mmCIF file of C-alpha atoms in Angstrom:
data_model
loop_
_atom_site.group_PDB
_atom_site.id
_atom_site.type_symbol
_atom_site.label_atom_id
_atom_site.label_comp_id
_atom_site.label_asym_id
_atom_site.label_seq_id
_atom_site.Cartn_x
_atom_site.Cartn_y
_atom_site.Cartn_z
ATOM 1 C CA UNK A 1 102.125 99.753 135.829
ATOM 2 C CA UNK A 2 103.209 96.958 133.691
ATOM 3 C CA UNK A 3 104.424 96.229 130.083
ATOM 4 C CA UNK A 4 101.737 95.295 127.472
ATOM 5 C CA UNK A 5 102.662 92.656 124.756
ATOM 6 C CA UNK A 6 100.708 91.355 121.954
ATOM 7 C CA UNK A 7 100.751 87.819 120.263
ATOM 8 C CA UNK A 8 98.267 86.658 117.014
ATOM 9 C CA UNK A 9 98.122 83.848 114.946
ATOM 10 C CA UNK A 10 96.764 82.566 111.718
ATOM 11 C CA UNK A 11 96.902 79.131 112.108
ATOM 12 C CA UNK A 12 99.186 76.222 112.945
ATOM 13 C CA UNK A 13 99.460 73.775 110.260
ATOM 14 C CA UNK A 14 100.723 75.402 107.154
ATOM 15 C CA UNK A 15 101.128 73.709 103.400
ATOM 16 C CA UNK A 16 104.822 73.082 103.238
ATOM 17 C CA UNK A 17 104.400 74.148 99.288
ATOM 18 C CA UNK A 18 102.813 77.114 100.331
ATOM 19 C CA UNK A 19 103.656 80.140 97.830
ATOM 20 C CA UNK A 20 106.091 82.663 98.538
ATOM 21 C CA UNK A 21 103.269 84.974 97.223
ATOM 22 C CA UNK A 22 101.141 83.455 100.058
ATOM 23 C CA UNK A 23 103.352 83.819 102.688
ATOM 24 C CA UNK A 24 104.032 87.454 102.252
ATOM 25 C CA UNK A 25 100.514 87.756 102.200
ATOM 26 C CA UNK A 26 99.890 86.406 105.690
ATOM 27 C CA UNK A 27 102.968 88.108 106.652
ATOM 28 C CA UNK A 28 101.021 91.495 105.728
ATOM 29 C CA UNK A 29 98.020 90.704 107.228
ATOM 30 C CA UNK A 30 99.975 89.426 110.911
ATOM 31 C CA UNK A 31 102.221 92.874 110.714
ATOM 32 C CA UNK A 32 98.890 94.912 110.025
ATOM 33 C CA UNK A 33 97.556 93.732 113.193
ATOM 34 C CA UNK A 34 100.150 93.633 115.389
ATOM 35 C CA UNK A 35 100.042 97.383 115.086
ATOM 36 C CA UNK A 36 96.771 97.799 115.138
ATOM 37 C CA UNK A 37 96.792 96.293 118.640
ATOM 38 C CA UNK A 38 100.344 97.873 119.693
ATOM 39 C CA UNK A 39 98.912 100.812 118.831
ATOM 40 C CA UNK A 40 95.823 100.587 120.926
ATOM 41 C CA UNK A 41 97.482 99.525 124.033
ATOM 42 C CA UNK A 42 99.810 102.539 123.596
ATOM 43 C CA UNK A 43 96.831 104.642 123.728
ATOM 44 C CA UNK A 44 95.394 102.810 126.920
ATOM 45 C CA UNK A 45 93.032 100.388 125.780
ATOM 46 C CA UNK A 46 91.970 97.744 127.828
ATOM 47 C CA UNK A 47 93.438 93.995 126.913
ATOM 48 C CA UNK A 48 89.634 92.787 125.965
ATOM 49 C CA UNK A 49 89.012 95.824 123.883
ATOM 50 C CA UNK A 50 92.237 95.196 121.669
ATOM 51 C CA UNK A 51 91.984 91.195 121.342
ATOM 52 C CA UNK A 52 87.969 92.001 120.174
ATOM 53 C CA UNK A 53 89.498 94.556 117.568
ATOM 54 C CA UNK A 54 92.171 92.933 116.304
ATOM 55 C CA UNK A 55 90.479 89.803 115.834
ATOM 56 C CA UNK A 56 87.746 91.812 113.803
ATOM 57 C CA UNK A 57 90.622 92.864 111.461
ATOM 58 C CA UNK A 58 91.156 88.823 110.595
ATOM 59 C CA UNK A 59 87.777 88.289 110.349
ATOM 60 C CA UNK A 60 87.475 91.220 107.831
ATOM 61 C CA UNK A 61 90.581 89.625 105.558
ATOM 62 C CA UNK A 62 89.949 86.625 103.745
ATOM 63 C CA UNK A 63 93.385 85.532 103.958
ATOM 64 C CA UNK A 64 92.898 83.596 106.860
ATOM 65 C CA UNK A 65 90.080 80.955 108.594
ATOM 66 C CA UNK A 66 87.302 83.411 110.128
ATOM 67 C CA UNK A 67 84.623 85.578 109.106
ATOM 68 C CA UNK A 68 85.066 86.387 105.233
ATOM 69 C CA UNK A 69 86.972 83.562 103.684
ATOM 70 C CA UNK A 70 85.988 80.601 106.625
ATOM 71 C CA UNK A 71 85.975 77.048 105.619
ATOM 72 C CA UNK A 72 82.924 75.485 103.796
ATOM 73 C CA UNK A 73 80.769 72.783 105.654
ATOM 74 C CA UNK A 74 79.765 69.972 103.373
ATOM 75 C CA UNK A 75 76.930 71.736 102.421
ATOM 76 C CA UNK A 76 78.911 74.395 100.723
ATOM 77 C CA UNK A 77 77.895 77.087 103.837
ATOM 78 C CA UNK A 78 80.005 79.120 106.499
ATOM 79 C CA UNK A 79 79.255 77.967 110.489
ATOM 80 C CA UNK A 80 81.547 80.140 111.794
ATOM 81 C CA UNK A 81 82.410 80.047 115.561
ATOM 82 C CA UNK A 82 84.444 82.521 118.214
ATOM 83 C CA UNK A 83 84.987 83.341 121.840
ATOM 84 C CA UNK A 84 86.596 85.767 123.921
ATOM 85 C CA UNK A 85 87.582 85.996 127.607
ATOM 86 C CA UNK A 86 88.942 88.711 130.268
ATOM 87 C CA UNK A 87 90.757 87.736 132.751
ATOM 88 C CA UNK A 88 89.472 89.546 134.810
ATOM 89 C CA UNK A 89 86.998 87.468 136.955
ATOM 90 C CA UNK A 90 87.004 85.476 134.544
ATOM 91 C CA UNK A 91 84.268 86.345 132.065
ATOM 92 C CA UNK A 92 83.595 85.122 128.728
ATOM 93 C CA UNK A 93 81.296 84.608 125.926
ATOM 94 C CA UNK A 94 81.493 81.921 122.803
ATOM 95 C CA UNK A 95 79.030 81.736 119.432
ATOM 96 C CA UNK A 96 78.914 78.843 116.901
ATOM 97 C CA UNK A 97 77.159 78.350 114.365
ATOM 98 C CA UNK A 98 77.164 81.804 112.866
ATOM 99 C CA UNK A 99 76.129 81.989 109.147
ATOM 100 C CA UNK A 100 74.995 85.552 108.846
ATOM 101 C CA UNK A 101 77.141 87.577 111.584
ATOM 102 C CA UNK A 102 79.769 89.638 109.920
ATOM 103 C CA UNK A 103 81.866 89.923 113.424
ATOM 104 C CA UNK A 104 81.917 86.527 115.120
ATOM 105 C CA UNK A 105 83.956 87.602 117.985
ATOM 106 C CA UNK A 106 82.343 90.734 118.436
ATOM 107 C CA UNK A 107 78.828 88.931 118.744
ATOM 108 C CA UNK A 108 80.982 86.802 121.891
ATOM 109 C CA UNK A 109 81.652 90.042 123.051
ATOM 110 C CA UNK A 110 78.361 90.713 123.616
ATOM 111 C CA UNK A 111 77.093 87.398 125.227
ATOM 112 C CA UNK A 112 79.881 88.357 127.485
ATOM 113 C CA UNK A 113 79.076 92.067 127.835
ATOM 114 C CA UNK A 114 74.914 91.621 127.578
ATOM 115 C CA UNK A 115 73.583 88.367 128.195
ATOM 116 C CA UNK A 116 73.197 86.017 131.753
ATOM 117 C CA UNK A 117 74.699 83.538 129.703
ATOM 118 C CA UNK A 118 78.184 82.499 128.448
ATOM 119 C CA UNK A 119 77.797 80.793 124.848
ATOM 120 C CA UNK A 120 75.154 80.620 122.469
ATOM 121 C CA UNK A 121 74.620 78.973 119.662
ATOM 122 C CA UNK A 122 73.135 78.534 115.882
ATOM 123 C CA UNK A 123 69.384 80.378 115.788
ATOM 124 C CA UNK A 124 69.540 81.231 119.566
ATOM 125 C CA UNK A 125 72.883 83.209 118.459
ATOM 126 C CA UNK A 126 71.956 84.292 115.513
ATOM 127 C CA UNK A 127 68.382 86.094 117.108
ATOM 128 C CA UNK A 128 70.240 87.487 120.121
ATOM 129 C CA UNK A 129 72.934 89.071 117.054
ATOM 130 C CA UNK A 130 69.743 91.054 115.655
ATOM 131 C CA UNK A 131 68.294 92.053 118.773
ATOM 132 C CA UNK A 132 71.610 93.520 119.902
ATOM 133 C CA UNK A 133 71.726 95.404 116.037
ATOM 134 C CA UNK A 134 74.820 93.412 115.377
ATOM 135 C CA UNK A 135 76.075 94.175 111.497
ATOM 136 C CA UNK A 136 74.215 90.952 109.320
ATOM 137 C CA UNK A 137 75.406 89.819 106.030
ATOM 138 C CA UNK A 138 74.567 87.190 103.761
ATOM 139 C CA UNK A 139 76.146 83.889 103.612
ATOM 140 C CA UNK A 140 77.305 84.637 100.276
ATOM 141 C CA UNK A 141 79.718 87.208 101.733
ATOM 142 C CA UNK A 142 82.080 84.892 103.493
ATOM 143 C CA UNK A 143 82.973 82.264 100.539
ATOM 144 C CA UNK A 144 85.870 82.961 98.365
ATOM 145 C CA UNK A 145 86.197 81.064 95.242
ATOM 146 C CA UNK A 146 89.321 79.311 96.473
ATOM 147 C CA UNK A 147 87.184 77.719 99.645
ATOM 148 C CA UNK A 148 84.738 76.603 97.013
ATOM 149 C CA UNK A 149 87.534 74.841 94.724
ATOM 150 C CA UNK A 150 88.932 73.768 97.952
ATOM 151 C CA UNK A 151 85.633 71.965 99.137
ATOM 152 C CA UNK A 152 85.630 70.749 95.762
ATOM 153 C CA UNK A 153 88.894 68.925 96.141
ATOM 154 C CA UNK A 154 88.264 67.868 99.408
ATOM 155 C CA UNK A 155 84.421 66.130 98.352
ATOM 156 C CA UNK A 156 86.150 63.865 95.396
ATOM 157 C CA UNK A 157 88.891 62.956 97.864
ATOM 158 C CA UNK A 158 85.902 62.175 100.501
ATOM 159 C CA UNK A 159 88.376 63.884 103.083
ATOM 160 C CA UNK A 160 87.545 66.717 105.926
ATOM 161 C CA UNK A 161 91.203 67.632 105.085
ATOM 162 C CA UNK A 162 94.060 67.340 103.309
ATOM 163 C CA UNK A 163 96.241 66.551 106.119
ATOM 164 C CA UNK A 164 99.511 67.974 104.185
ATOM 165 C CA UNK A 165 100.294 70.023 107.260
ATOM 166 C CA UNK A 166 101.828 66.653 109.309
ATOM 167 C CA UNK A 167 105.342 65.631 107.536
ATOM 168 C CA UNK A 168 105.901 62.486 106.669
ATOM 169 C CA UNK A 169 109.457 60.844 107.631
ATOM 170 C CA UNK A 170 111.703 60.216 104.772
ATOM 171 C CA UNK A 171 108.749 61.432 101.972
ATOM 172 C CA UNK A 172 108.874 65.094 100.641
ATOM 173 C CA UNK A 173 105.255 66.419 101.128
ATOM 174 C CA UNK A 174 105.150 68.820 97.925
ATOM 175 C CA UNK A 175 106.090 65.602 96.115
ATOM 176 C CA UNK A 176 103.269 63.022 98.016
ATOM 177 C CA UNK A 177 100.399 65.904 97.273
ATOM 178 C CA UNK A 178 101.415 66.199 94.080
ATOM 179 C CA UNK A 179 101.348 62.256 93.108
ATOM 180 C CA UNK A 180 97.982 61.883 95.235
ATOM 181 C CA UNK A 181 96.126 64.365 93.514
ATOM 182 C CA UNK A 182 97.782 63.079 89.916
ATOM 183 C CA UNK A 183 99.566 66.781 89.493
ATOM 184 C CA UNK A 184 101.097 67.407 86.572
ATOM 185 C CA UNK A 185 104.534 68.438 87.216
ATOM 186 C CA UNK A 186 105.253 71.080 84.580
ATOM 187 C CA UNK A 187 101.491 72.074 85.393
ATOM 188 C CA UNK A 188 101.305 72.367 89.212
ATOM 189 C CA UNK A 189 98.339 70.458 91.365
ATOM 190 C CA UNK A 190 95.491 69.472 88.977
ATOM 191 C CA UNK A 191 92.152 67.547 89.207
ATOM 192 C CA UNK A 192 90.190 67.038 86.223
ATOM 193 C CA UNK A 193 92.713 68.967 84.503
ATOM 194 C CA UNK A 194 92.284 71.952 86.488
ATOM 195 C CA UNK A 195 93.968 73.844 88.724
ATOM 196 C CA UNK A 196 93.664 73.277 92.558
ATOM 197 C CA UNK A 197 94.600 75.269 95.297
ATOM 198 C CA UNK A 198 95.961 73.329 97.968
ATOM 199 C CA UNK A 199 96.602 76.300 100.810
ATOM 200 C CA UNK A 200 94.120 75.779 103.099
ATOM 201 C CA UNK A 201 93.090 78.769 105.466
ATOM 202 C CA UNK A 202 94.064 78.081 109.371
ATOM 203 C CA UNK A 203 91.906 79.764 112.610
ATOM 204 C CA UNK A 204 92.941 83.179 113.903
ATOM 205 C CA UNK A 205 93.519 84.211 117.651
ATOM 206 C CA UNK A 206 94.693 87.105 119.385
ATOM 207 C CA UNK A 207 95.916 87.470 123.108
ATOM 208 C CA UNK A 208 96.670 90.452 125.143
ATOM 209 C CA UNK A 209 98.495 91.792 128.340
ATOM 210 C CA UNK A 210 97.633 95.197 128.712
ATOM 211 C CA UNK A 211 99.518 97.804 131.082
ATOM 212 C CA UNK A 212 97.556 96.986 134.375
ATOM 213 C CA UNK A 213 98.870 93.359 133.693
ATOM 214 C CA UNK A 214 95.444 92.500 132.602
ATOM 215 C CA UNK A 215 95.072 89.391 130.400
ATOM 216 C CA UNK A 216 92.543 88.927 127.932
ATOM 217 C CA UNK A 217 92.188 86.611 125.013
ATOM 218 C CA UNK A 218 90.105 85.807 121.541
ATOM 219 C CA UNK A 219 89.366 82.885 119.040
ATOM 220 C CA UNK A 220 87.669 83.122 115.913
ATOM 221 C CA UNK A 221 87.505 80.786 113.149
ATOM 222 C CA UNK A 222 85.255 78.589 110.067
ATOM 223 C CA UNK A 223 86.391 75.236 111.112
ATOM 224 C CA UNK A 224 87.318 72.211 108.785
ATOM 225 C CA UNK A 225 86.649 72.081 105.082
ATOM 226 C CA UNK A 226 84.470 69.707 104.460
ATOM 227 C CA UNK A 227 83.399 69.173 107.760
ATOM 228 C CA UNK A 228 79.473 68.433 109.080
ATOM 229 C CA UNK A 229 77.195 70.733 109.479
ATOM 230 C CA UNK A 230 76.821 71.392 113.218
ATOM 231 C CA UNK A 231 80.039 70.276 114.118
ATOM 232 C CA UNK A 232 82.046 72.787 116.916
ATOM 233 C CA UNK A 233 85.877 73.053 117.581
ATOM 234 C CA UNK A 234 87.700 74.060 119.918
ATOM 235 C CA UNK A 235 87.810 77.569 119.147
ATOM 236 C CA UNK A 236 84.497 78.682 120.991
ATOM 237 C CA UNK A 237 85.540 76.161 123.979
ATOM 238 C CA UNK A 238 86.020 78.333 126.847
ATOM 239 C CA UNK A 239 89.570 76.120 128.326
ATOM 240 C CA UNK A 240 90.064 74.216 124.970
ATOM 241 C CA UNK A 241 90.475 77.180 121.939
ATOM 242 C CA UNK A 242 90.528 80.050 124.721
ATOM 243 C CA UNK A 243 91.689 81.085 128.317
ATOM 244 C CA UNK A 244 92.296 83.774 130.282
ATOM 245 C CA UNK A 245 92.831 84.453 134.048
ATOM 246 C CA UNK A 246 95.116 86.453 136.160
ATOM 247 C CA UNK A 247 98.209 84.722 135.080
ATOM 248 C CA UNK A 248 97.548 84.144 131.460
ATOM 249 C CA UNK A 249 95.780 84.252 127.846
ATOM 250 C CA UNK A 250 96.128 81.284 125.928
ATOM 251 C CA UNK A 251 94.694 81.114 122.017
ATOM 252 C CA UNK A 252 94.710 77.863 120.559
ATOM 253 C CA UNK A 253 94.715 76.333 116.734
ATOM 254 C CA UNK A 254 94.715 73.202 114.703
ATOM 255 C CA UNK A 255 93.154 69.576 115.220
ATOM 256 C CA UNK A 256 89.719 71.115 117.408
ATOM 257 C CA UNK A 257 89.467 67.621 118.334
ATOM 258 C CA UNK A 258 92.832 67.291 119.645
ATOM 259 C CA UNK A 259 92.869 70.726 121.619
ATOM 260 C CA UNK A 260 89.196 69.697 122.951
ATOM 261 C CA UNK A 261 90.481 66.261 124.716
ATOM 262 C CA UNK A 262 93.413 68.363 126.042
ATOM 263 C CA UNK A 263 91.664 71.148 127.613
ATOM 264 C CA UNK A 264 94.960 73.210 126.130
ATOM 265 C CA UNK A 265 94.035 76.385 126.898
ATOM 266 C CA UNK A 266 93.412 75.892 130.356
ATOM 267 C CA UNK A 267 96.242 73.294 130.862
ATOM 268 C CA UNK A 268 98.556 75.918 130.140
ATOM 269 C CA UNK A 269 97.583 78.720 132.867
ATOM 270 C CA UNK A 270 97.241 75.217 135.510
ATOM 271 C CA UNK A 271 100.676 74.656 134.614
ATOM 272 C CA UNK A 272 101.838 78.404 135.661
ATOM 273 C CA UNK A 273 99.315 77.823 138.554
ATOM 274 C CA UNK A 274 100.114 74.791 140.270
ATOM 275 C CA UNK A 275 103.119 73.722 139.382
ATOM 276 C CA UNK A 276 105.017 77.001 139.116
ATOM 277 C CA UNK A 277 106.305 76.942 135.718
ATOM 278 C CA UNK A 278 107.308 80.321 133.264
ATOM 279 C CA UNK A 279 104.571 80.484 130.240
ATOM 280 C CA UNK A 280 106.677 79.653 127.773
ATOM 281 C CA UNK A 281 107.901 76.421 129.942
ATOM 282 C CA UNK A 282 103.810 75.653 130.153
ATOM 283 C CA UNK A 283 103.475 76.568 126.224
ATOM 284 C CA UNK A 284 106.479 73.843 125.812
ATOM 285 C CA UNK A 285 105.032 70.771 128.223
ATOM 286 C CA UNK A 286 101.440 71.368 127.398
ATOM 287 C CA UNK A 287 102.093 71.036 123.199
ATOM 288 C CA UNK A 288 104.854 68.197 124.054
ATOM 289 C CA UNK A 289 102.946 66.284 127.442
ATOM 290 C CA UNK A 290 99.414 66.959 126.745
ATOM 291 C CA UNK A 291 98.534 66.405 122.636
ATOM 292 C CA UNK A 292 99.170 62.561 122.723
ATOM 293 C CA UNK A 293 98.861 62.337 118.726
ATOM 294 C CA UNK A 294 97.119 65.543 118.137
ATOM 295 C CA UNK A 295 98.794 68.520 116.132
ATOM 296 C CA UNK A 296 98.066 72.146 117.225
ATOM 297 C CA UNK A 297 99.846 75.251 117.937
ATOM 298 C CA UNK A 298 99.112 78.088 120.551
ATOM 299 C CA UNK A 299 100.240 81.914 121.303
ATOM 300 C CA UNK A 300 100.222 82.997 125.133
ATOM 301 C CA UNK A 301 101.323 85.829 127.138
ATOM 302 C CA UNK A 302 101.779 86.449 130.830
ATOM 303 C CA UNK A 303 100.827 89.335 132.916
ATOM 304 C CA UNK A 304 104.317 90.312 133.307
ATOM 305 C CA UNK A 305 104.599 90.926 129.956
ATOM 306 C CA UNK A 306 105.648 87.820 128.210
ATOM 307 C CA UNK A 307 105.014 86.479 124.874
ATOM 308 C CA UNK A 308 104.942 82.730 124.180
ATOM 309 C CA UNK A 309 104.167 80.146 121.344
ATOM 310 C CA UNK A 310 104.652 76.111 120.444
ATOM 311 C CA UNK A 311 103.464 74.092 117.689
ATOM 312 C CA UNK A 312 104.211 70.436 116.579
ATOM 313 C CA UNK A 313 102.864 71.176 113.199
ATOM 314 C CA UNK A 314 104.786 72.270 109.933
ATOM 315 C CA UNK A 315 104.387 75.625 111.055
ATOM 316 C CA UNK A 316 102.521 78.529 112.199
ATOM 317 C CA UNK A 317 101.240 82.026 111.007
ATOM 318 C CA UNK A 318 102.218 84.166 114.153
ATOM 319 C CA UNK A 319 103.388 87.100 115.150
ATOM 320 C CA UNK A 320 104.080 88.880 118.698
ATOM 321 C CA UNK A 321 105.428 92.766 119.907
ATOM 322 C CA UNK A 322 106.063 94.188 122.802
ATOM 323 C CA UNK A 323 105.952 97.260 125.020
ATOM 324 C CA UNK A 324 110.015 97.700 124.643
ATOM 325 C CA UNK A 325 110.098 97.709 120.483
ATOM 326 C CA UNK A 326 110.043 94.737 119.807
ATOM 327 C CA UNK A 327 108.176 93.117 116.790
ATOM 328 C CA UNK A 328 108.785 89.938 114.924
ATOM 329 C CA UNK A 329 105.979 87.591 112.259
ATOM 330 C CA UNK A 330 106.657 84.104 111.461
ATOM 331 C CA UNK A 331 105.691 80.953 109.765
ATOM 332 C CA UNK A 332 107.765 78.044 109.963
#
């Protein structure tokens, strides 16, 4: 028997004028489900049973990028998008394109579990959801006001993002959004004269080593603000947003275009693989070596029990725990 250990993000790429309110918020929501999933392992569930379930918790919070409170297309809709893989043999299943499925990555569970094939996508996903009696809510139900005032700010500023996350050398961030957007300063970020929110919601991931040294990993997220309608990330990418094998799990976040050219998921477990390096050595080369100008993030863990992360971003919603006690959440 091995040690189990547990690692989940929210995102890499966080608002450097992100509220302290904010913060503790994702803080919450990352503590929440690390012991949701500590707890499961301690009661001997498999690693793919705890990365579906805590992954479902993030979807179910708005506070983050998946299921209730994803990013808006141009269109003003949800596409959502997830994936999920064991490591053992291999399996997986990925869904895009979601716009009714309250449970992305529980609907990749199930392409996985229940279908000959591995992904599926828009109306081919969304028909194999209601033949398999998967829960079905309206669109409505994932958009929170903020996305909408966020799409908002995004369509005058004809942007996909607001690409606050990267720091700028020698300018203060707060201070360039602020000018960009014509904030008042006593006033906070305005358009219009109103009130914007600038904190933009990041992907979610969970992956898991359970006590047979089992690996076993999930993606879920909305995808860009702004962005096209039919465009996929990396996050359903099977080797790009998600990985698992008998070394590793590897969940990925940030630029989807970025992680895609990379292959990051699976670069990190070739790493281990072929050229005999510890995760968190792989974690550090693949983020460093392997990005060229991209900016992502990524939580791993190892069948031995370790617990891994790297971002080149401004910072990252993660959090980790392990077997022994140990527990930490962190942002920056």
């Amino acid at each position: 028997m091995g040690s189990w250990a547990i690692a989940v993000h929210g995102g890499a790429g966080v608002d450097p004028c992100l509220p302290a309110v904010r913060q503790e918020e994702a803080r919450r929501v990352l503590s929440r489900c690390l012991k949701l999933g500590a707890g499961a392992l301690q009661a001997g569930l498999t690693a793919v049973d705890v990365v579906e379930m805590v992954v479902r918790e993030l979807e179910t919070d708005p506070v983050f990028n998946s299921g209730r409170g994803s990013a808006l297309t141009r269109r003003g809709t949800v596409e959502m998008e997830a994936s999920i893989m064991d490591g053992r043999g291999r399996r997986c299943g990925a869904v895009s394109g979601l716009s009714t499925v309250k449970n992305p990555v529980s609907l990749a569970r199930l392409v996985m579990d229940r279908s000959p094939h591995s992904y599926l996508a828009f109306d081919g996903a969304e028909d194999f959801a209601r033949e398999q009696g998967v829960e079905m809510v309206d669109n409505s139900y994932f958009i929170t006001e903020e996305n909408v005032s966020m799409l908002k700010l995004a369509k005058e500023a004809n942007s996909i993002v607001f690409d606050y996350r990267v720091p700028i050398p020698g300018v203060d961030s707060c201070s360039a959004i602020a000018g960009l957007m014509g904030a008042k300063a006593e006033g906070g970020l305005q358009m219009n004269g109103l009130p914007i929110n600038m904190y933009a919601p990041e992907t979610v991931g969970c992956v898991v080593v359970d006590n047979n040294g089992w690996c076993a990993a999930a993606t879920s997220t909305g995808g860009l603000m702004n962005k096209m309608n039919g465009r996929i990330g990396d996050s359903p990418l099977i080797g790009s947003g998600t990985y698992a094998c008998d070394v590793c799990a590897v969940s990925c976040t940030g630029e989807g275009e970025a992680i895609i050219r990379s292959t990051l998921a699976r670069d990190v477990a070739a790493l281990m693989e072929y050229k005999g390096l510890s995760l968190q050595e792989a974690v550090d080369y693949a983020i460093k070596e392997r990005l060229d100008e991209g900016k992502a993030g990524l939580i791993a863990v190892s069948r031995n029990g370790e617990v891994a992360y790297g971002f080149n971003t401004v910072g990252m919603f993660r959090g980790s725990a392990t077997q022994d006690g140990f527990m930490e959440v962190g942002i920056w």
